[in-house]
């Protein structure tokens, strides 16, 4: 019989202070790995810990791939909570959202709540709003620039999840060439 409590890897404990102080306001942080690398799980833990740690600090999580109900269940199972406490964690699961809408929603929510952390899961699913003749890479650059502006203008931390290419072996190190074009 499998031991359900066994950890398959290094157990890492984060406090809300680690998250808020480790991720700087006005900055964009990137969590990147290949598919099934644990990006969403880490982002869920960050969101849960940040939203629970400071009573008046709120988190908005843009989940472009996972429905909000499923993400909520995942967070509850990761944290051992029966419910997601209070209204400090807002999950927006709008599919095919564009970066301008993300910025607009954050600004709107910030007027109502003390948004401190914005998570975008994940970058390649965010639309730019307009097509670039230079291709998707130019769109990704523009999305990144707009998210950086959002972090500075609204004085929030932005965490962006990035899907790396599938190719390569386990021994390969991740580098810029692994980012999708």
JSON list of C-alpha atoms in Angstrom, two decimals:
[
{"chain": "A", "resi": 1, "resn": "UNK", "atom": "CA", "xyz": [0.00, 0.00, 0.00]},
{"chain": "A", "resi": 2, "resn": "UNK", "atom": "CA", "xyz": [1.24, 3.44, -0.94]},
{"chain": "A", "resi": 3, "resn": "UNK", "atom": "CA", "xyz": [1.98, 5.88, 1.88]},
{"chain": "A", "resi": 4, "resn": "UNK", "atom": "CA", "xyz": [-0.07, 8.97, 1.02]},
{"chain": "A", "resi": 5, "resn": "UNK", "atom": "CA", "xyz": [1.88, 11.16, 3.48]},
{"chain": "A", "resi": 6, "resn": "UNK", "atom": "CA", "xyz": [5.28, 10.47, 1.92]},
{"chain": "A", "resi": 7, "resn": "UNK", "atom": "CA", "xyz": [6.86, 13.46, 0.20]},
{"chain": "A", "resi": 8, "resn": "UNK", "atom": "CA", "xyz": [8.53, 12.70, -3.14]},
{"chain": "A", "resi": 9, "resn": "UNK", "atom": "CA", "xyz": [11.18, 15.39, -2.97]},
{"chain": "A", "resi": 10, "resn": "UNK", "atom": "CA", "xyz": [12.41, 18.14, -0.70]},
{"chain": "A", "resi": 11, "resn": "UNK", "atom": "CA", "xyz": [9.74, 19.51, 1.62]},
{"chain": "A", "resi": 12, "resn": "UNK", "atom": "CA", "xyz": [9.74, 23.30, 1.53]},
{"chain": "A", "resi": 13, "resn": "UNK", "atom": "CA", "xyz": [7.79, 25.42, 3.96]},
{"chain": "A", "resi": 14, "resn": "UNK", "atom": "CA", "xyz": [6.90, 28.97, 3.04]},
{"chain": "A", "resi": 15, "resn": "UNK", "atom": "CA", "xyz": [5.36, 31.59, 5.24]},
{"chain": "A", "resi": 16, "resn": "UNK", "atom": "CA", "xyz": [3.36, 34.53, 3.99]},
{"chain": "A", "resi": 17, "resn": "UNK", "atom": "CA", "xyz": [6.26, 36.76, 4.99]},
{"chain": "A", "resi": 18, "resn": "UNK", "atom": "CA", "xyz": [8.61, 34.72, 2.78]},
{"chain": "A", "resi": 19, "resn": "UNK", "atom": "CA", "xyz": [6.26, 35.21, -0.15]},
{"chain": "A", "resi": 20, "resn": "UNK", "atom": "CA", "xyz": [5.48, 38.89, 0.30]},
{"chain": "A", "resi": 21, "resn": "UNK", "atom": "CA", "xyz": [9.04, 39.90, 1.21]},
{"chain": "A", "resi": 22, "resn": "UNK", "atom": "CA", "xyz": [10.70, 37.50, -1.23]},
{"chain": "A", "resi": 23, "resn": "UNK", "atom": "CA", "xyz": [8.67, 38.69, -4.19]},
{"chain": "A", "resi": 24, "resn": "UNK", "atom": "CA", "xyz": [9.16, 42.42, -4.62]},
{"chain": "A", "resi": 25, "resn": "UNK", "atom": "CA", "xyz": [6.44, 44.94, -5.34]},
{"chain": "A", "resi": 26, "resn": "UNK", "atom": "CA", "xyz": [6.88, 46.67, -8.66]},
{"chain": "A", "resi": 27, "resn": "UNK", "atom": "CA", "xyz": [8.66, 43.63, -10.09]},
{"chain": "A", "resi": 28, "resn": "UNK", "atom": "CA", "xyz": [7.71, 40.71, -12.30]},
{"chain": "A", "resi": 29, "resn": "UNK", "atom": "CA", "xyz": [8.94, 37.28, -11.23]},
{"chain": "A", "resi": 30, "resn": "UNK", "atom": "CA", "xyz": [8.92, 34.29, -13.56]},
{"chain": "A", "resi": 31, "resn": "UNK", "atom": "CA", "xyz": [8.30, 30.67, -12.66]},
{"chain": "A", "resi": 32, "resn": "UNK", "atom": "CA", "xyz": [9.33, 28.55, -15.64]},
{"chain": "A", "resi": 33, "resn": "UNK", "atom": "CA", "xyz": [9.59, 24.83, -16.27]},
{"chain": "A", "resi": 34, "resn": "UNK", "atom": "CA", "xyz": [8.65, 22.20, -18.76]},
{"chain": "A", "resi": 35, "resn": "UNK", "atom": "CA", "xyz": [5.15, 20.67, -18.74]},
{"chain": "A", "resi": 36, "resn": "UNK", "atom": "CA", "xyz": [4.23, 18.96, -15.46]},
{"chain": "A", "resi": 37, "resn": "UNK", "atom": "CA", "xyz": [7.12, 20.72, -13.72]},
{"chain": "A", "resi": 38, "resn": "UNK", "atom": "CA", "xyz": [5.02, 21.95, -10.79]},
{"chain": "A", "resi": 39, "resn": "UNK", "atom": "CA", "xyz": [4.51, 25.57, -11.84]},
{"chain": "A", "resi": 40, "resn": "UNK", "atom": "CA", "xyz": [0.81, 25.70, -11.00]},
{"chain": "A", "resi": 41, "resn": "UNK", "atom": "CA", "xyz": [1.31, 23.81, -7.74]},
{"chain": "A", "resi": 42, "resn": "UNK", "atom": "CA", "xyz": [3.97, 26.30, -6.64]},
{"chain": "A", "resi": 43, "resn": "UNK", "atom": "CA", "xyz": [1.80, 29.23, -7.73]},
{"chain": "A", "resi": 44, "resn": "UNK", "atom": "CA", "xyz": [-1.16, 27.80, -5.77]},
{"chain": "A", "resi": 45, "resn": "UNK", "atom": "CA", "xyz": [0.98, 27.53, -2.64]},
{"chain": "A", "resi": 46, "resn": "UNK", "atom": "CA", "xyz": [2.27, 31.07, -3.10]},
{"chain": "A", "resi": 47, "resn": "UNK", "atom": "CA", "xyz": [-1.27, 32.39, -3.61]},
{"chain": "A", "resi": 48, "resn": "UNK", "atom": "CA", "xyz": [-2.66, 30.51, -0.61]},
{"chain": "A", "resi": 49, "resn": "UNK", "atom": "CA", "xyz": [0.15, 31.56, 1.71]},
{"chain": "A", "resi": 50, "resn": "UNK", "atom": "CA", "xyz": [0.12, 35.19, 0.58]},
{"chain": "A", "resi": 51, "resn": "UNK", "atom": "CA", "xyz": [-3.67, 35.49, 0.89]},
{"chain": "A", "resi": 52, "resn": "UNK", "atom": "CA", "xyz": [-3.73, 33.93, 4.37]},
{"chain": "A", "resi": 53, "resn": "UNK", "atom": "CA", "xyz": [-0.69, 35.63, 5.84]},
{"chain": "A", "resi": 54, "resn": "UNK", "atom": "CA", "xyz": [-1.72, 39.26, 5.90]},
{"chain": "A", "resi": 55, "resn": "UNK", "atom": "CA", "xyz": [-5.39, 39.89, 6.70]},
{"chain": "A", "resi": 56, "resn": "UNK", "atom": "CA", "xyz": [-5.78, 42.94, 4.48]},
{"chain": "A", "resi": 57, "resn": "UNK", "atom": "CA", "xyz": [-3.57, 41.75, 1.58]},
{"chain": "A", "resi": 58, "resn": "UNK", "atom": "CA", "xyz": [-5.35, 40.17, -1.38]},
{"chain": "A", "resi": 59, "resn": "UNK", "atom": "CA", "xyz": [-4.16, 38.03, -4.27]},
{"chain": "A", "resi": 60, "resn": "UNK", "atom": "CA", "xyz": [-5.62, 37.80, -7.76]},
{"chain": "A", "resi": 61, "resn": "UNK", "atom": "CA", "xyz": [-4.86, 34.60, -9.69]},
{"chain": "A", "resi": 62, "resn": "UNK", "atom": "CA", "xyz": [-5.50, 34.59, -13.45]},
{"chain": "A", "resi": 63, "resn": "UNK", "atom": "CA", "xyz": [-5.87, 30.94, -14.40]},
{"chain": "A", "resi": 64, "resn": "UNK", "atom": "CA", "xyz": [-6.09, 30.70, -18.17]},
{"chain": "A", "resi": 65, "resn": "UNK", "atom": "CA", "xyz": [-5.93, 26.92, -18.24]},
{"chain": "A", "resi": 66, "resn": "UNK", "atom": "CA", "xyz": [-7.59, 25.54, -15.10]},
{"chain": "A", "resi": 67, "resn": "UNK", "atom": "CA", "xyz": [-11.21, 26.34, -14.13]},
{"chain": "A", "resi": 68, "resn": "UNK", "atom": "CA", "xyz": [-11.56, 28.27, -10.85]},
{"chain": "A", "resi": 69, "resn": "UNK", "atom": "CA", "xyz": [-13.49, 25.48, -9.10]},
{"chain": "A", "resi": 70, "resn": "UNK", "atom": "CA", "xyz": [-10.74, 22.99, -9.90]},
{"chain": "A", "resi": 71, "resn": "UNK", "atom": "CA", "xyz": [-8.02, 25.44, -8.85]},
{"chain": "A", "resi": 72, "resn": "UNK", "atom": "CA", "xyz": [-9.85, 26.14, -5.57]},
{"chain": "A", "resi": 73, "resn": "UNK", "atom": "CA", "xyz": [-10.02, 22.41, -4.84]},
{"chain": "A", "resi": 74, "resn": "UNK", "atom": "CA", "xyz": [-6.33, 22.08, -5.63]},
{"chain": "A", "resi": 75, "resn": "UNK", "atom": "CA", "xyz": [-5.44, 24.91, -3.26]},
{"chain": "A", "resi": 76, "resn": "UNK", "atom": "CA", "xyz": [-7.60, 23.40, -0.50]},
{"chain": "A", "resi": 77, "resn": "UNK", "atom": "CA", "xyz": [-5.96, 20.00, -0.93]},
{"chain": "A", "resi": 78, "resn": "UNK", "atom": "CA", "xyz": [-2.45, 21.50, -0.97]},
{"chain": "A", "resi": 79, "resn": "UNK", "atom": "CA", "xyz": [-3.05, 23.56, 2.16]},
{"chain": "A", "resi": 80, "resn": "UNK", "atom": "CA", "xyz": [-5.26, 21.11, 4.04]},
{"chain": "A", "resi": 81, "resn": "UNK", "atom": "CA", "xyz": [-7.97, 23.76, 4.35]},
{"chain": "A", "resi": 82, "resn": "UNK", "atom": "CA", "xyz": [-11.68, 23.01, 4.05]},
{"chain": "A", "resi": 83, "resn": "UNK", "atom": "CA", "xyz": [-12.37, 26.38, 2.49]},
{"chain": "A", "resi": 84, "resn": "UNK", "atom": "CA", "xyz": [-10.45, 29.25, 1.01]},
{"chain": "A", "resi": 85, "resn": "UNK", "atom": "CA", "xyz": [-10.62, 31.79, 3.83]},
{"chain": "A", "resi": 86, "resn": "UNK", "atom": "CA", "xyz": [-12.30, 35.13, 3.26]},
{"chain": "A", "resi": 87, "resn": "UNK", "atom": "CA", "xyz": [-12.17, 37.08, 0.05]},
{"chain": "A", "resi": 88, "resn": "UNK", "atom": "CA", "xyz": [-8.41, 37.54, 0.00]},
{"chain": "A", "resi": 89, "resn": "UNK", "atom": "CA", "xyz": [-7.92, 35.21, -2.97]},
{"chain": "A", "resi": 90, "resn": "UNK", "atom": "CA", "xyz": [-9.67, 36.11, -6.21]},
{"chain": "A", "resi": 91, "resn": "UNK", "atom": "CA", "xyz": [-9.47, 33.54, -9.01]},
{"chain": "A", "resi": 92, "resn": "UNK", "atom": "CA", "xyz": [-10.25, 34.72, -12.53]},
{"chain": "A", "resi": 93, "resn": "UNK", "atom": "CA", "xyz": [-10.48, 31.83, -14.99]},
{"chain": "A", "resi": 94, "resn": "UNK", "atom": "CA", "xyz": [-11.45, 33.82, -18.08]},
{"chain": "A", "resi": 95, "resn": "UNK", "atom": "CA", "xyz": [-10.14, 31.90, -21.08]},
{"chain": "A", "resi": 96, "resn": "UNK", "atom": "CA", "xyz": [-8.32, 33.74, -23.86]},
{"chain": "A", "resi": 97, "resn": "UNK", "atom": "CA", "xyz": [-8.01, 36.91, -21.79]},
{"chain": "A", "resi": 98, "resn": "UNK", "atom": "CA", "xyz": [-5.79, 39.65, -23.16]},
{"chain": "A", "resi": 99, "resn": "UNK", "atom": "CA", "xyz": [-3.15, 41.53, -21.22]},
{"chain": "A", "resi": 100, "resn": "UNK", "atom": "CA", "xyz": [-5.09, 44.80, -21.28]},
{"chain": "A", "resi": 101, "resn": "UNK", "atom": "CA", "xyz": [-8.08, 43.07, -19.64]},
{"chain": "A", "resi": 102, "resn": "UNK", "atom": "CA", "xyz": [-5.77, 41.61, -16.96]},
{"chain": "A", "resi": 103, "resn": "UNK", "atom": "CA", "xyz": [-4.44, 45.10, -16.24]},
{"chain": "A", "resi": 104, "resn": "UNK", "atom": "CA", "xyz": [-7.94, 46.58, -16.20]},
{"chain": "A", "resi": 105, "resn": "UNK", "atom": "CA", "xyz": [-9.25, 43.91, -13.80]},
{"chain": "A", "resi": 106, "resn": "UNK", "atom": "CA", "xyz": [-6.30, 44.32, -11.44]},
{"chain": "A", "resi": 107, "resn": "UNK", "atom": "CA", "xyz": [-6.83, 48.10, -11.34]},
{"chain": "A", "resi": 108, "resn": "UNK", "atom": "CA", "xyz": [-10.55, 47.61, -10.71]},
{"chain": "A", "resi": 109, "resn": "UNK", "atom": "CA", "xyz": [-9.94, 45.06, -7.94]},
{"chain": "A", "resi": 110, "resn": "UNK", "atom": "CA", "xyz": [-7.21, 47.21, -6.41]},
{"chain": "A", "resi": 111, "resn": "UNK", "atom": "CA", "xyz": [-9.79, 49.98, -5.94]},
{"chain": "A", "resi": 112, "resn": "UNK", "atom": "CA", "xyz": [-11.87, 47.54, -3.82]},
{"chain": "A", "resi": 113, "resn": "UNK", "atom": "CA", "xyz": [-9.23, 45.33, -2.21]},
{"chain": "A", "resi": 114, "resn": "UNK", "atom": "CA", "xyz": [-5.62, 45.66, -1.17]},
{"chain": "A", "resi": 115, "resn": "UNK", "atom": "CA", "xyz": [-4.21, 43.63, -4.07]},
{"chain": "A", "resi": 116, "resn": "UNK", "atom": "CA", "xyz": [-0.56, 42.84, -3.31]},
{"chain": "A", "resi": 117, "resn": "UNK", "atom": "CA", "xyz": [0.09, 39.88, -5.61]},
{"chain": "A", "resi": 118, "resn": "UNK", "atom": "CA", "xyz": [-1.00, 39.05, -9.16]},
{"chain": "A", "resi": 119, "resn": "UNK", "atom": "CA", "xyz": [-0.36, 35.58, -10.62]},
{"chain": "A", "resi": 120, "resn": "UNK", "atom": "CA", "xyz": [-0.74, 34.84, -14.34]},
{"chain": "A", "resi": 121, "resn": "UNK", "atom": "CA", "xyz": [-0.92, 31.12, -15.18]},
{"chain": "A", "resi": 122, "resn": "UNK", "atom": "CA", "xyz": [0.40, 31.05, -17.85]},
{"chain": "A", "resi": 123, "resn": "UNK", "atom": "CA", "xyz": [2.08, 33.58, -20.18]},
{"chain": "A", "resi": 124, "resn": "UNK", "atom": "CA", "xyz": [1.68, 31.80, -23.52]},
{"chain": "A", "resi": 125, "resn": "UNK", "atom": "CA", "xyz": [-2.12, 31.69, -23.11]},
{"chain": "A", "resi": 126, "resn": "UNK", "atom": "CA", "xyz": [-2.41, 35.46, -22.63]},
{"chain": "A", "resi": 127, "resn": "UNK", "atom": "CA", "xyz": [-3.49, 37.34, -25.74]},
{"chain": "A", "resi": 128, "resn": "UNK", "atom": "CA", "xyz": [-1.75, 40.53, -26.74]},
{"chain": "A", "resi": 129, "resn": "UNK", "atom": "CA", "xyz": [-4.86, 42.26, -28.05]},
{"chain": "A", "resi": 130, "resn": "UNK", "atom": "CA", "xyz": [-3.30, 42.94, -31.42]},
{"chain": "A", "resi": 131, "resn": "UNK", "atom": "CA", "xyz": [-1.29, 40.89, -33.87]},
{"chain": "A", "resi": 132, "resn": "UNK", "atom": "CA", "xyz": [2.34, 41.80, -34.42]},
{"chain": "A", "resi": 133, "resn": "UNK", "atom": "CA", "xyz": [3.85, 41.44, -37.85]},
{"chain": "A", "resi": 134, "resn": "UNK", "atom": "CA", "xyz": [7.01, 40.20, -36.09]},
{"chain": "A", "resi": 135, "resn": "UNK", "atom": "CA", "xyz": [5.09, 37.20, -34.74]},
{"chain": "A", "resi": 136, "resn": "UNK", "atom": "CA", "xyz": [4.20, 35.71, -31.39]},
{"chain": "A", "resi": 137, "resn": "UNK", "atom": "CA", "xyz": [7.61, 36.44, -29.84]},
{"chain": "A", "resi": 138, "resn": "UNK", "atom": "CA", "xyz": [7.00, 40.18, -30.24]},
{"chain": "A", "resi": 139, "resn": "UNK", "atom": "CA", "xyz": [3.56, 39.73, -28.68]},
{"chain": "A", "resi": 140, "resn": "UNK", "atom": "CA", "xyz": [5.08, 37.90, -25.68]},
{"chain": "A", "resi": 141, "resn": "UNK", "atom": "CA", "xyz": [7.57, 40.77, -25.24]},
{"chain": "A", "resi": 142, "resn": "UNK", "atom": "CA", "xyz": [4.72, 43.31, -25.29]},
{"chain": "A", "resi": 143, "resn": "UNK", "atom": "CA", "xyz": [2.71, 41.26, -22.78]},
{"chain": "A", "resi": 144, "resn": "UNK", "atom": "CA", "xyz": [5.74, 41.15, -20.49]},
{"chain": "A", "resi": 145, "resn": "UNK", "atom": "CA", "xyz": [6.23, 44.90, -20.79]},
{"chain": "A", "resi": 146, "resn": "UNK", "atom": "CA", "xyz": [2.58, 45.59, -19.95]},
{"chain": "A", "resi": 147, "resn": "UNK", "atom": "CA", "xyz": [2.74, 43.29, -16.91]},
{"chain": "A", "resi": 148, "resn": "UNK", "atom": "CA", "xyz": [5.90, 45.08, -15.75]},
{"chain": "A", "resi": 149, "resn": "UNK", "atom": "CA", "xyz": [4.13, 48.44, -16.14]},
{"chain": "A", "resi": 150, "resn": "UNK", "atom": "CA", "xyz": [1.18, 47.05, -14.16]},
{"chain": "A", "resi": 151, "resn": "UNK", "atom": "CA", "xyz": [3.46, 45.96, -11.33]},
{"chain": "A", "resi": 152, "resn": "UNK", "atom": "CA", "xyz": [5.07, 49.40, -11.14]},
{"chain": "A", "resi": 153, "resn": "UNK", "atom": "CA", "xyz": [1.94, 51.50, -11.65]},
{"chain": "A", "resi": 154, "resn": "UNK", "atom": "CA", "xyz": [-0.17, 49.55, -9.14]},
{"chain": "A", "resi": 155, "resn": "UNK", "atom": "CA", "xyz": [2.71, 48.74, -6.76]},
{"chain": "A", "resi": 156, "resn": "UNK", "atom": "CA", "xyz": [2.00, 45.00, -6.83]},
{"chain": "A", "resi": 157, "resn": "UNK", "atom": "CA", "xyz": [4.08, 41.89, -7.29]},
{"chain": "A", "resi": 158, "resn": "UNK", "atom": "CA", "xyz": [3.39, 40.03, -10.52]},
{"chain": "A", "resi": 159, "resn": "UNK", "atom": "CA", "xyz": [4.29, 36.36, -10.86]},
{"chain": "A", "resi": 160, "resn": "UNK", "atom": "CA", "xyz": [4.11, 34.92, -14.36]},
{"chain": "A", "resi": 161, "resn": "UNK", "atom": "CA", "xyz": [4.21, 31.21, -15.11]},
{"chain": "A", "resi": 162, "resn": "UNK", "atom": "CA", "xyz": [5.99, 30.24, -18.33]},
{"chain": "A", "resi": 163, "resn": "UNK", "atom": "CA", "xyz": [5.75, 26.90, -20.11]},
{"chain": "A", "resi": 164, "resn": "UNK", "atom": "CA", "xyz": [9.12, 25.74, -21.43]},
{"chain": "A", "resi": 165, "resn": "UNK", "atom": "CA", "xyz": [9.53, 23.59, -24.52]},
{"chain": "A", "resi": 166, "resn": "UNK", "atom": "CA", "xyz": [9.11, 19.83, -24.14]},
{"chain": "A", "resi": 167, "resn": "UNK", "atom": "CA", "xyz": [12.28, 18.87, -26.00]},
{"chain": "A", "resi": 168, "resn": "UNK", "atom": "CA", "xyz": [15.57, 18.09, -24.33]},
{"chain": "A", "resi": 169, "resn": "UNK", "atom": "CA", "xyz": [16.66, 15.61, -21.70]},
{"chain": "A", "resi": 170, "resn": "UNK", "atom": "CA", "xyz": [16.58, 15.74, -17.93]},
{"chain": "A", "resi": 171, "resn": "UNK", "atom": "CA", "xyz": [20.28, 16.57, -17.92]},
{"chain": "A", "resi": 172, "resn": "UNK", "atom": "CA", "xyz": [19.81, 19.66, -20.09]},
{"chain": "A", "resi": 173, "resn": "UNK", "atom": "CA", "xyz": [19.74, 22.94, -18.23]},
{"chain": "A", "resi": 174, "resn": "UNK", "atom": "CA", "xyz": [16.92, 25.33, -18.96]},
{"chain": "A", "resi": 175, "resn": "UNK", "atom": "CA", "xyz": [17.94, 28.38, -20.89]},
{"chain": "A", "resi": 176, "resn": "UNK", "atom": "CA", "xyz": [16.52, 31.12, -23.05]},
{"chain": "A", "resi": 177, "resn": "UNK", "atom": "CA", "xyz": [16.50, 28.78, -26.03]},
{"chain": "A", "resi": 178, "resn": "UNK", "atom": "CA", "xyz": [13.87, 26.66, -24.23]},
{"chain": "A", "resi": 179, "resn": "UNK", "atom": "CA", "xyz": [11.36, 29.50, -24.16]},
{"chain": "A", "resi": 180, "resn": "UNK", "atom": "CA", "xyz": [8.68, 29.09, -26.79]},
{"chain": "A", "resi": 181, "resn": "UNK", "atom": "CA", "xyz": [8.96, 31.52, -29.67]}
]
